[in-house]
């Protein structure tokens, strides 16, 4: 049986992935590393769309816990994703790639508005297209945005790049007994009332 070629992917990178050795913000060395990894995918003639998070700077939920209005906090979180997207765009360009940032919030003096057909055109031309500001709505996360954009751009594959290698029963970075699931269906995950904690990039599954 011949394998179907993966022509277009959507890569979800959390804000935490940009932290590197830094406690907050963006580590320039990590940016170079990530950009080189992304270049190796583009060199396979694969179109790459990226949804980037903002948790290395702000998360609405955390801000709300310290008293900031939740919607304002989420807007701050979405703006944080735009900052990350600009940093990644710059790093990709330094690798010789052509990159575009699109935003679900209008900040069109620094990047393009998200327009689906235009995004697909960028991808067809081989431009790495970074989708920022999540879905543009509060109370969502960039994981939701990644799923949404993956469907919208008709990606063949959605990849969530994480700090751990797969889906676990508990946080494997904190618990050595965490079980690794080789594969798990949506139904199993859902019906076992799983709570997925995107920031730590593992998934809790109640067994
Ligand atoms: N956010 C939002 N709507 C979205 C996507 C993100 O309000 O559609 C806000 C939310 O406050 C979130 C923050 O932006 O916490 C940063 O996104 P996320 O937590 O998903 O970043 P990551 O964990 O991937 O770094």
Tab-separated table of C-alpha atoms and ligand atoms in Angstrom:
chain	number	residue	atom	x	y	z
A	1	UNK	CA	0.000	0.000	0.000
A	2	UNK	CA	1.402	3.411	-0.908
A	3	UNK	CA	1.457	6.058	1.768
A	4	UNK	CA	-0.386	9.291	1.016
A	5	UNK	CA	2.047	12.174	0.850
A	6	UNK	CA	1.512	14.779	3.542
A	7	UNK	CA	1.288	17.993	1.588
A	8	UNK	CA	0.143	20.409	4.248
A	9	UNK	CA	0.529	20.372	8.008
A	10	UNK	CA	-0.619	22.512	10.868
A	11	UNK	CA	1.939	22.670	13.651
A	12	UNK	CA	0.826	23.864	17.079
A	13	UNK	CA	3.648	25.362	19.144
A	14	UNK	CA	2.923	26.448	22.685
A	15	UNK	CA	4.361	29.675	24.002
A	16	UNK	CA	6.269	27.560	26.484
A	17	UNK	CA	8.194	26.034	23.588
A	18	UNK	CA	9.824	29.451	23.065
A	19	UNK	CA	10.947	29.837	26.673
A	20	UNK	CA	14.116	27.775	26.426
A	21	UNK	CA	16.290	28.752	29.369
A	22	UNK	CA	14.364	31.966	29.974
A	23	UNK	CA	11.793	32.217	32.791
A	24	UNK	CA	9.586	34.541	30.710
A	25	UNK	CA	9.413	35.645	27.091
A	26	UNK	CA	11.433	34.258	24.221
A	27	UNK	CA	14.854	32.573	24.159
A	28	UNK	CA	16.619	33.651	20.927
A	29	UNK	CA	18.572	30.369	20.771
A	30	UNK	CA	15.384	28.306	20.894
A	31	UNK	CA	13.936	30.417	18.100
A	32	UNK	CA	16.903	29.580	15.884
A	33	UNK	CA	16.549	25.886	16.722
A	34	UNK	CA	12.799	25.840	16.025
A	35	UNK	CA	13.196	27.776	12.782
A	36	UNK	CA	15.824	25.285	11.565
A	37	UNK	CA	13.517	22.360	12.439
A	38	UNK	CA	10.654	24.013	10.570
A	39	UNK	CA	12.948	24.602	7.591
A	40	UNK	CA	13.676	20.880	7.461
A	41	UNK	CA	9.926	20.262	7.036
A	42	UNK	CA	9.597	22.934	4.337
A	43	UNK	CA	12.569	21.352	2.530
A	44	UNK	CA	10.485	18.171	2.220
A	45	UNK	CA	8.158	20.218	0.027
A	46	UNK	CA	5.523	20.265	2.738
A	47	UNK	CA	3.391	23.340	3.291
A	48	UNK	CA	3.558	24.496	6.899
A	49	UNK	CA	0.951	26.438	8.852
A	50	UNK	CA	1.717	27.220	12.492
A	51	UNK	CA	-0.525	28.167	15.387
A	52	UNK	CA	1.486	29.666	18.196
A	53	UNK	CA	0.486	30.058	21.847
A	54	UNK	CA	1.245	32.863	24.272
A	55	UNK	CA	1.638	31.117	27.625
A	56	UNK	CA	5.275	32.208	27.918
A	57	UNK	CA	3.984	35.767	28.295
A	58	UNK	CA	0.341	35.881	29.411
A	59	UNK	CA	-2.590	33.573	29.908
A	60	UNK	CA	-6.042	35.000	30.571
A	61	UNK	CA	-6.851	32.420	33.203
A	62	UNK	CA	-3.734	33.212	35.239
A	63	UNK	CA	-4.297	36.938	34.934
A	64	UNK	CA	-7.916	36.502	36.063
A	65	UNK	CA	-6.677	34.740	39.196
A	66	UNK	CA	-4.718	37.857	40.056
A	67	UNK	CA	-7.827	40.013	39.644
A	68	UNK	CA	-7.697	41.125	36.013
A	69	UNK	CA	-10.983	40.927	34.124
A	70	UNK	CA	-11.054	37.576	32.292
A	71	UNK	CA	-11.887	38.950	28.872
A	72	UNK	CA	-9.167	41.605	29.173
A	73	UNK	CA	-6.748	38.897	30.315
A	74	UNK	CA	-7.632	36.738	27.320
A	75	UNK	CA	-7.094	39.694	25.016
A	76	UNK	CA	-3.664	40.159	26.606
A	77	UNK	CA	-3.012	36.456	26.009
A	78	UNK	CA	-4.013	36.757	22.369
A	79	UNK	CA	-1.745	39.782	21.928
A	80	UNK	CA	1.057	37.709	23.471
A	81	UNK	CA	0.627	35.138	20.689
A	82	UNK	CA	1.138	37.911	18.131
A	83	UNK	CA	4.426	38.879	19.794
A	84	UNK	CA	5.554	35.245	19.597
A	85	UNK	CA	4.430	34.983	15.981
A	86	UNK	CA	6.493	38.034	15.007
A	87	UNK	CA	9.539	36.595	16.766
A	88	UNK	CA	9.104	33.276	14.952
A	89	UNK	CA	8.533	34.988	11.606
A	90	UNK	CA	11.814	36.829	12.046
A	91	UNK	CA	13.679	33.623	12.926
A	92	UNK	CA	12.200	31.815	9.907
A	93	UNK	CA	13.243	34.624	7.603
A	94	UNK	CA	16.776	34.415	8.972
A	95	UNK	CA	16.725	30.754	7.839
A	96	UNK	CA	15.960	31.973	4.313
A	97	UNK	CA	12.279	30.997	4.438
A	98	UNK	CA	9.391	33.188	3.409
A	99	UNK	CA	6.961	33.600	6.306
A	100	UNK	CA	3.756	35.476	6.959
A	101	UNK	CA	1.968	36.258	10.214
A	102	UNK	CA	-1.812	36.423	10.144
A	103	UNK	CA	-3.877	37.508	13.100
A	104	UNK	CA	-7.416	36.750	14.207
A	105	UNK	CA	-7.425	40.195	15.879
A	106	UNK	CA	-6.949	43.245	13.708
A	107	UNK	CA	-3.448	44.651	14.190
A	108	UNK	CA	-2.766	45.111	10.526
A	109	UNK	CA	0.086	47.518	10.914
A	110	UNK	CA	2.223	44.653	12.167
A	111	UNK	CA	0.736	41.652	10.395
A	112	UNK	CA	-2.030	40.561	8.067
A	113	UNK	CA	-5.607	39.940	9.111
A	114	UNK	CA	-6.535	36.274	8.993
A	115	UNK	CA	-8.385	35.607	5.756
A	116	UNK	CA	-8.756	31.922	4.986
A	117	UNK	CA	-8.368	32.119	1.207
A	118	UNK	CA	-5.330	34.337	1.520
A	119	UNK	CA	-3.817	31.941	4.043
A	120	UNK	CA	-4.269	29.038	1.627
A	121	UNK	CA	-2.645	31.074	-1.139
A	122	UNK	CA	0.379	31.766	1.103
A	123	UNK	CA	0.674	28.062	1.856
A	124	UNK	CA	0.399	27.103	-1.811
A	125	UNK	CA	3.271	29.480	-2.519
A	126	UNK	CA	5.385	27.723	0.093
A	127	UNK	CA	5.235	30.516	2.661
A	128	UNK	CA	5.266	29.412	6.281
A	129	UNK	CA	2.036	30.898	7.559
A	130	UNK	CA	1.790	31.690	11.269
A	131	UNK	CA	-1.703	32.051	12.665
A	132	UNK	CA	-1.723	34.306	15.706
A	133	UNK	CA	-4.282	35.649	18.193
A	134	UNK	CA	-5.847	32.208	18.504
A	135	UNK	CA	-9.475	32.180	17.443
A	136	UNK	CA	-9.834	35.904	18.176
A	137	UNK	CA	-12.307	35.127	20.962
A	138	UNK	CA	-11.844	35.064	24.736
A	139	UNK	CA	-12.401	31.838	26.705
A	140	UNK	CA	-10.640	29.774	24.045
A	141	UNK	CA	-7.096	28.475	23.844
A	142	UNK	CA	-4.684	28.212	20.994
A	143	UNK	CA	-5.251	24.436	20.947
A	144	UNK	CA	-8.813	25.159	19.815
A	145	UNK	CA	-7.400	27.612	17.285
A	146	UNK	CA	-5.014	24.931	15.997
A	147	UNK	CA	-7.881	22.487	15.412
A	148	UNK	CA	-9.951	25.192	13.763
A	149	UNK	CA	-7.211	26.410	11.447
A	150	UNK	CA	-6.179	22.840	10.583
A	151	UNK	CA	-9.707	22.128	9.356
A	152	UNK	CA	-10.008	25.480	7.607
A	153	UNK	CA	-6.763	25.130	5.639
A	154	UNK	CA	-7.519	21.427	4.970
A	155	UNK	CA	-4.297	20.278	6.575
A	156	UNK	CA	-3.417	16.598	6.119
A	157	UNK	CA	-1.982	16.471	9.615
A	158	UNK	CA	-2.220	18.436	12.862
A	159	UNK	CA	0.866	18.171	15.058
A	160	UNK	CA	0.998	19.442	18.612
A	161	UNK	CA	4.665	19.831	19.450
A	162	UNK	CA	5.034	19.165	23.153
A	163	UNK	CA	7.525	18.830	25.945
A	164	UNK	CA	6.549	15.188	26.378
A	165	UNK	CA	6.154	12.428	23.868
A	166	UNK	CA	2.464	11.595	23.744
A	167	UNK	CA	-0.688	11.321	25.811
A	168	UNK	CA	-0.278	10.348	29.459
A	169	UNK	CA	-2.553	9.441	32.346
A	170	UNK	CA	-0.872	12.097	34.496
A	171	UNK	CA	1.768	14.756	34.131
A	172	UNK	CA	4.845	12.623	33.318
A	173	UNK	CA	7.189	15.444	34.303
A	174	UNK	CA	5.823	15.306	37.844
A	175	UNK	CA	4.827	11.683	38.179
A	176	UNK	CA	6.984	8.691	37.243
A	177	UNK	CA	3.911	6.425	37.334
A	178	UNK	CA	2.230	8.290	34.475
A	179	UNK	CA	0.946	5.858	31.854
A	180	UNK	CA	1.724	6.530	28.241
A	181	UNK	CA	-1.079	5.846	25.737
A	182	UNK	CA	0.282	4.682	22.382
A	183	UNK	CA	-2.977	5.791	20.857
A	184	UNK	CA	-6.305	6.910	22.232
A	185	UNK	CA	-9.573	7.613	20.479
A	186	UNK	CA	-11.490	10.815	20.931
A	187	UNK	CA	-14.442	8.857	22.348
A	188	UNK	CA	-12.342	7.092	24.950
A	189	UNK	CA	-10.736	10.330	25.943
A	190	UNK	CA	-14.045	12.171	26.086
A	191	UNK	CA	-16.127	9.558	27.844
A	192	UNK	CA	-13.533	9.083	30.526
A	193	UNK	CA	-14.033	12.746	31.263
A	194	UNK	CA	-10.495	13.660	30.465
A	195	UNK	CA	-9.208	17.107	31.258
A	196	UNK	CA	-6.607	18.205	28.755
A	197	UNK	CA	-4.093	20.717	30.093
A	198	UNK	CA	-2.661	22.210	26.946
A	199	UNK	CA	-0.017	24.321	28.621
A	200	UNK	CA	1.934	21.405	29.952
A	201	UNK	CA	1.384	19.618	26.696
A	202	UNK	CA	0.365	16.317	28.077
A	203	UNK	CA	-3.132	15.054	28.599
A	204	UNK	CA	-4.651	13.709	31.766
A	205	UNK	CA	-6.887	10.728	31.206
A	206	UNK	CA	-8.928	9.192	33.999
A	207	UNK	CA	-8.910	5.403	33.672
B	1	LIG	N1	-6.543	33.053	24.015
B	1	LIG	C1	-7.858	33.443	23.833
B	1	LIG	N2	-8.535	32.971	22.757
B	1	LIG	C2	-7.975	32.122	21.849
B	1	LIG	C3	-6.652	31.718	22.050
B	1	LIG	C4	-5.944	32.187	23.148
B	1	LIG	O1	-8.416	34.210	24.622
B	1	LIG	O2	-8.654	31.742	20.872
B	1	LIG	C5	-5.787	33.627	25.140
B	1	LIG	C6	-6.008	32.875	26.454
B	1	LIG	O3	-5.955	33.788	27.514
B	1	LIG	C7	-4.786	31.962	26.482
B	1	LIG	C8	-3.721	32.869	25.908
B	1	LIG	O4	-4.398	33.571	24.865
B	1	LIG	O5	-4.465	31.536	27.775
B	1	LIG	C9	-2.507	32.175	25.355
B	1	LIG	O6	-2.889	31.029	24.635
B	1	LIG	P1	-2.596	29.540	25.179
B	1	LIG	O7	-2.824	29.491	26.667
B	1	LIG	O8	-3.362	28.589	24.353
B	1	LIG	O9	-1.046	29.456	24.869
B	1	LIG	P2	-0.056	28.204	25.040
B	1	LIG	O10	-0.487	27.403	26.239
B	1	LIG	O11	-0.173	27.376	23.803
B	1	LIG	O12	1.298	28.831	25.174
